[in-house]
Every structure is written in structure tokens, then in C-alpha cells.
Short mmCIF file of C-alpha atoms in Angstrom, two decimals:
data_model
loop_
_atom_site.label_atom_id
_atom_site.label_comp_id
_atom_site.label_asym_id
_atom_site.label_seq_id
_atom_site.Cartn_x
_atom_site.Cartn_y
_atom_site.Cartn_z
CA MET A 1 29.54 -29.67 34.66
CA ASP A 2 26.79 -31.30 32.48
CA ASP A 3 27.53 -34.10 29.86
CA SER A 4 28.45 -31.42 27.20
CA GLY A 5 31.25 -30.28 29.40
CA LEU A 6 29.36 -26.90 30.19
CA THR A 7 29.90 -25.43 33.65
CA ILE A 8 26.56 -25.48 35.45
CA ILE A 9 25.98 -22.38 37.31
CA ASP A 10 22.90 -20.78 38.84
CA SER A 11 21.68 -17.28 38.99
CA THR A 12 23.83 -16.37 42.00
CA ASP A 13 26.93 -17.34 40.03
CA TYR A 14 25.80 -15.29 37.13
CA ARG A 15 25.46 -12.25 39.59
CA ILE A 16 28.99 -12.96 40.77
CA LEU A 17 30.29 -13.24 37.21
CA ARG A 18 28.46 -9.92 36.36
CA GLU A 19 30.16 -8.12 39.17
CA LEU A 20 33.62 -9.76 38.47
CA THR A 21 33.41 -8.52 34.81
CA ARG A 22 32.74 -5.02 36.33
CA ASP A 23 35.61 -5.15 38.84
CA GLY A 24 37.77 -8.23 38.83
CA ARG A 25 39.74 -6.81 41.98
CA ALA A 26 36.65 -6.78 44.13
CA SER A 27 37.26 -8.04 47.61
CA ASP A 28 35.34 -10.93 48.86
CA VAL A 29 33.27 -8.68 51.32
CA ALA A 30 32.58 -6.27 48.47
CA LEU A 31 31.55 -9.04 46.13
CA GLY A 32 29.50 -10.56 48.72
CA GLU A 33 27.64 -7.25 49.61
CA ARG A 34 26.92 -6.76 45.77
CA VAL A 35 25.41 -10.26 45.23
CA HIS A 36 23.66 -10.53 48.79
CA LEU A 37 26.12 -13.33 50.17
CA SER A 38 28.42 -13.56 52.87
CA SER A 39 32.18 -13.03 52.15
CA THR A 40 32.86 -16.54 52.86
CA ALA A 41 30.02 -17.68 50.54
CA ALA A 42 31.14 -15.40 47.75
CA ALA A 43 34.81 -16.41 48.16
CA ARG A 44 33.63 -20.11 48.08
CA ARG A 45 31.53 -19.49 44.94
CA ARG A 46 34.23 -17.36 43.19
CA LYS A 47 36.84 -20.35 43.84
CA ILE A 48 34.56 -22.91 42.51
CA LEU A 49 33.87 -20.66 39.31
CA GLU A 50 37.73 -20.38 38.80
CA GLU A 51 38.12 -24.21 39.41
CA ARG A 52 35.55 -25.16 36.69
CA GLY A 53 36.98 -22.74 34.42
CA ALA A 54 34.05 -20.22 34.12
CA VAL A 55 36.48 -17.48 35.29
CA THR A 56 39.92 -18.09 33.38
CA GLY A 57 41.82 -15.03 34.91
CA TYR A 58 41.91 -11.53 35.86
CA THR A 59 43.38 -8.62 33.79
CA ALA A 60 43.76 -4.80 33.65
CA ASN A 61 42.14 -3.10 30.81
CA LEU A 62 44.58 -0.66 29.48
CA ASP A 63 44.12 2.50 27.38
CA MET A 64 46.59 1.63 24.50
CA GLY A 65 46.29 5.34 23.15
CA ARG A 66 47.28 6.77 26.47
CA LEU A 67 50.25 4.37 26.26
CA GLY A 68 51.29 5.63 22.96
CA PHE A 69 49.87 3.09 20.78
CA GLY A 70 46.77 5.07 19.45
CA ILE A 71 46.24 3.27 16.07
CA THR A 72 44.44 -0.10 16.05
CA VAL A 73 44.66 -2.09 12.84
CA MET A 74 42.35 -5.04 11.95
CA VAL A 75 44.29 -7.35 9.63
CA ALA A 76 42.95 -10.04 7.52
CA ILE A 77 45.27 -12.62 6.35
CA GLU A 78 44.74 -15.21 3.72
CA LEU A 79 47.25 -18.19 3.43
CA MET A 80 48.49 -19.85 0.33
CA THR A 81 47.15 -23.27 1.53
CA GLN A 82 44.89 -24.37 4.53
CA ALA A 83 47.14 -27.50 4.79
CA GLU A 84 47.24 -28.46 8.62
CA GLN A 85 51.14 -27.93 8.58
CA ALA A 86 50.76 -24.68 7.05
CA LEU A 87 48.16 -23.55 9.62
CA LEU A 88 50.15 -24.76 12.66
CA GLU A 89 53.25 -22.92 11.22
CA PHE A 90 51.49 -19.78 10.72
CA GLU A 91 49.96 -19.82 14.17
CA ALA A 92 53.36 -20.72 15.84
CA ALA A 93 54.82 -17.56 14.23
CA ALA A 94 51.76 -15.34 14.69
CA VAL A 95 51.79 -15.86 18.55
CA LYS A 96 55.40 -14.31 18.48
CA CYS A 97 54.37 -11.05 16.59
CA PRO A 98 54.74 -8.39 19.49
CA SER A 99 52.43 -5.92 18.10
CA MET A 100 49.53 -8.37 17.78
CA SER A 101 47.02 -8.61 20.58
CA TYR A 102 44.52 -10.89 18.91
CA CYS A 103 44.51 -13.58 16.32
CA ALA A 104 41.86 -16.08 15.35
CA PHE A 105 41.34 -18.53 12.50
CA VAL A 106 38.10 -17.67 10.93
CA SER A 107 35.74 -18.99 8.23
CA GLY A 108 35.08 -17.15 4.88
CA ASP A 109 37.44 -15.77 2.43
CA THR A 110 40.02 -14.66 5.21
CA ASP A 111 41.82 -17.42 7.11
CA PHE A 112 43.10 -15.29 10.11
CA ILE A 113 42.00 -12.10 11.74
CA MET A 114 44.55 -10.12 13.79
CA ILE A 115 44.46 -6.98 15.75
CA VAL A 116 47.56 -5.12 15.84
CA HIS A 117 48.39 -1.85 17.92
CA VAL A 118 51.05 0.63 16.78
CA ARG A 119 51.93 4.27 17.50
CA SER A 120 51.69 5.70 13.92
CA PHE A 121 51.28 4.89 10.18
CA GLU A 122 55.05 4.84 9.98
CA ASP A 123 55.15 2.22 12.87
CA TYR A 124 52.43 0.26 11.08
CA ASP A 125 54.79 0.30 7.85
CA ARG A 126 57.46 -1.14 10.19
CA VAL A 127 55.26 -3.89 11.78
CA TYR A 128 53.93 -4.61 8.32
CA ARG A 129 57.44 -5.31 6.98
CA SER A 130 59.16 -6.90 9.84
CA GLU A 131 56.24 -8.98 11.39
CA LEU A 132 53.33 -9.58 9.15
CA SER A 133 54.89 -9.98 5.88
CA THR A 134 57.53 -12.44 7.31
CA LEU A 135 54.72 -14.89 8.58
CA PRO A 136 54.84 -18.17 6.80
CA HIS A 137 52.58 -19.14 4.06
CA VAL A 138 50.88 -15.85 3.73
CA ALA A 139 49.19 -14.98 0.13
CA LYS A 140 47.40 -11.90 1.06
CA ILE A 141 47.20 -9.44 3.87
CA ARG A 142 44.45 -6.63 4.03
CA SER A 143 44.70 -3.91 6.61
CA SER A 144 41.76 -1.86 8.19
CA PHE A 145 42.55 0.94 10.47
CA VAL A 146 39.98 1.49 13.36
CA MET A 147 38.72 5.15 12.94
CA ARG A 148 36.73 5.08 16.10
CA GLU A 149 36.04 2.46 18.75
CA VAL A 150 32.48 2.26 19.44
CA THR A 151 32.68 -0.24 22.35
CA HIS A 152 35.15 -2.81 23.72
CA ARG A 153 33.64 -5.44 25.67
CA THR A 154 35.15 -8.50 27.37
CA VAL A 155 31.73 -10.06 27.70
CA PRO A 156 28.40 -9.43 25.80
CA PRO A 157 25.69 -8.09 27.85
CA ILE A 158 23.28 -10.75 26.77
CA LEU A 159 25.22 -13.39 28.91
CA PHE A 160 23.52 -11.40 31.97
CA GLN A 161 20.23 -10.40 30.50
CA THR A 162 18.31 -13.71 31.14
CA LYS A 163 20.51 -14.85 34.04
CA GLY A 164 20.76 -13.96 37.70
#
């Protein structure tokens, strides 16, 4: 790590990261072949990237529509106050919302952005009433329904355009 706390990685590490974003289940042998390293070297570098926090975990990408949750809703939430205690209470309650997959405190007119997944418009009405409207300190909730997903990336391609 450098003085700013950033993990220092080289072009080979970036190649490994690019391959892991494409296939996090790649064996060390396959990973090594793809980045032109021995499997031992690939495994060692992967472990170092994980230990330094550049790789924070591995996950499966699920098709929410095929699993019955075909509607994605972007929810903008404004709070009545931005006092520290109100923010903490809202965040603690938001984390418990079972229909929510993403929540972030943001700048601008909105305080929080959430992504919610539901089965139908009727299901969203239930989520709105039982999950969102019960969150503490909420002044306004604005919902936008995703009409078509253009792309869904876990990492922006620019990360790899000038590295490795």
C-alpha cells in the first residue's frame, strides 16, 4: 500500500483482476494460463490481492427476472433531517429491508438511493407500505421503475483500459 492507503498493483495484477471480474470461479491453472503465469504465481498474486483488499469477495450474478423478481425500482428517499442520529437510525433500518439490494447516502436533493426488487406492481405496493414507509425520519419517497436495463456492470471497463 502507498501512503494514501491505496493498494499498489502492477499490470499483471490488473490482468488478474480483469479475469476475475469475468470469471471469479477460475481455477489457478486457468487464471495463470489467461494472464501468462504459472498456476502457483497466479494463486500467490490472487491471495495477495485478496489480503490487500483489492478483491473483497466472490459472488454469483443472479437473473432476478428469471427468479421471479422482474421489476427493479430505483427509490430516492429524502429525510426530514440530516442529523447524525437520524442518518444512523435510517441506515440501520434500511439494511433490514429484505427487498432492497443497494442503498447509498448521496449528495444533492435526495439523501438516499435504494434499489428494490419486486415481483409485480402490487408487490411494490406491499414493499412500499411495509418496508419503505416504515423507515425512520422519511420525508419523501420517489420511485422510478426500470423500464429496460441497458447494462449492469460490477466494475467499469475504464479500470482496465489503461492498466495491464
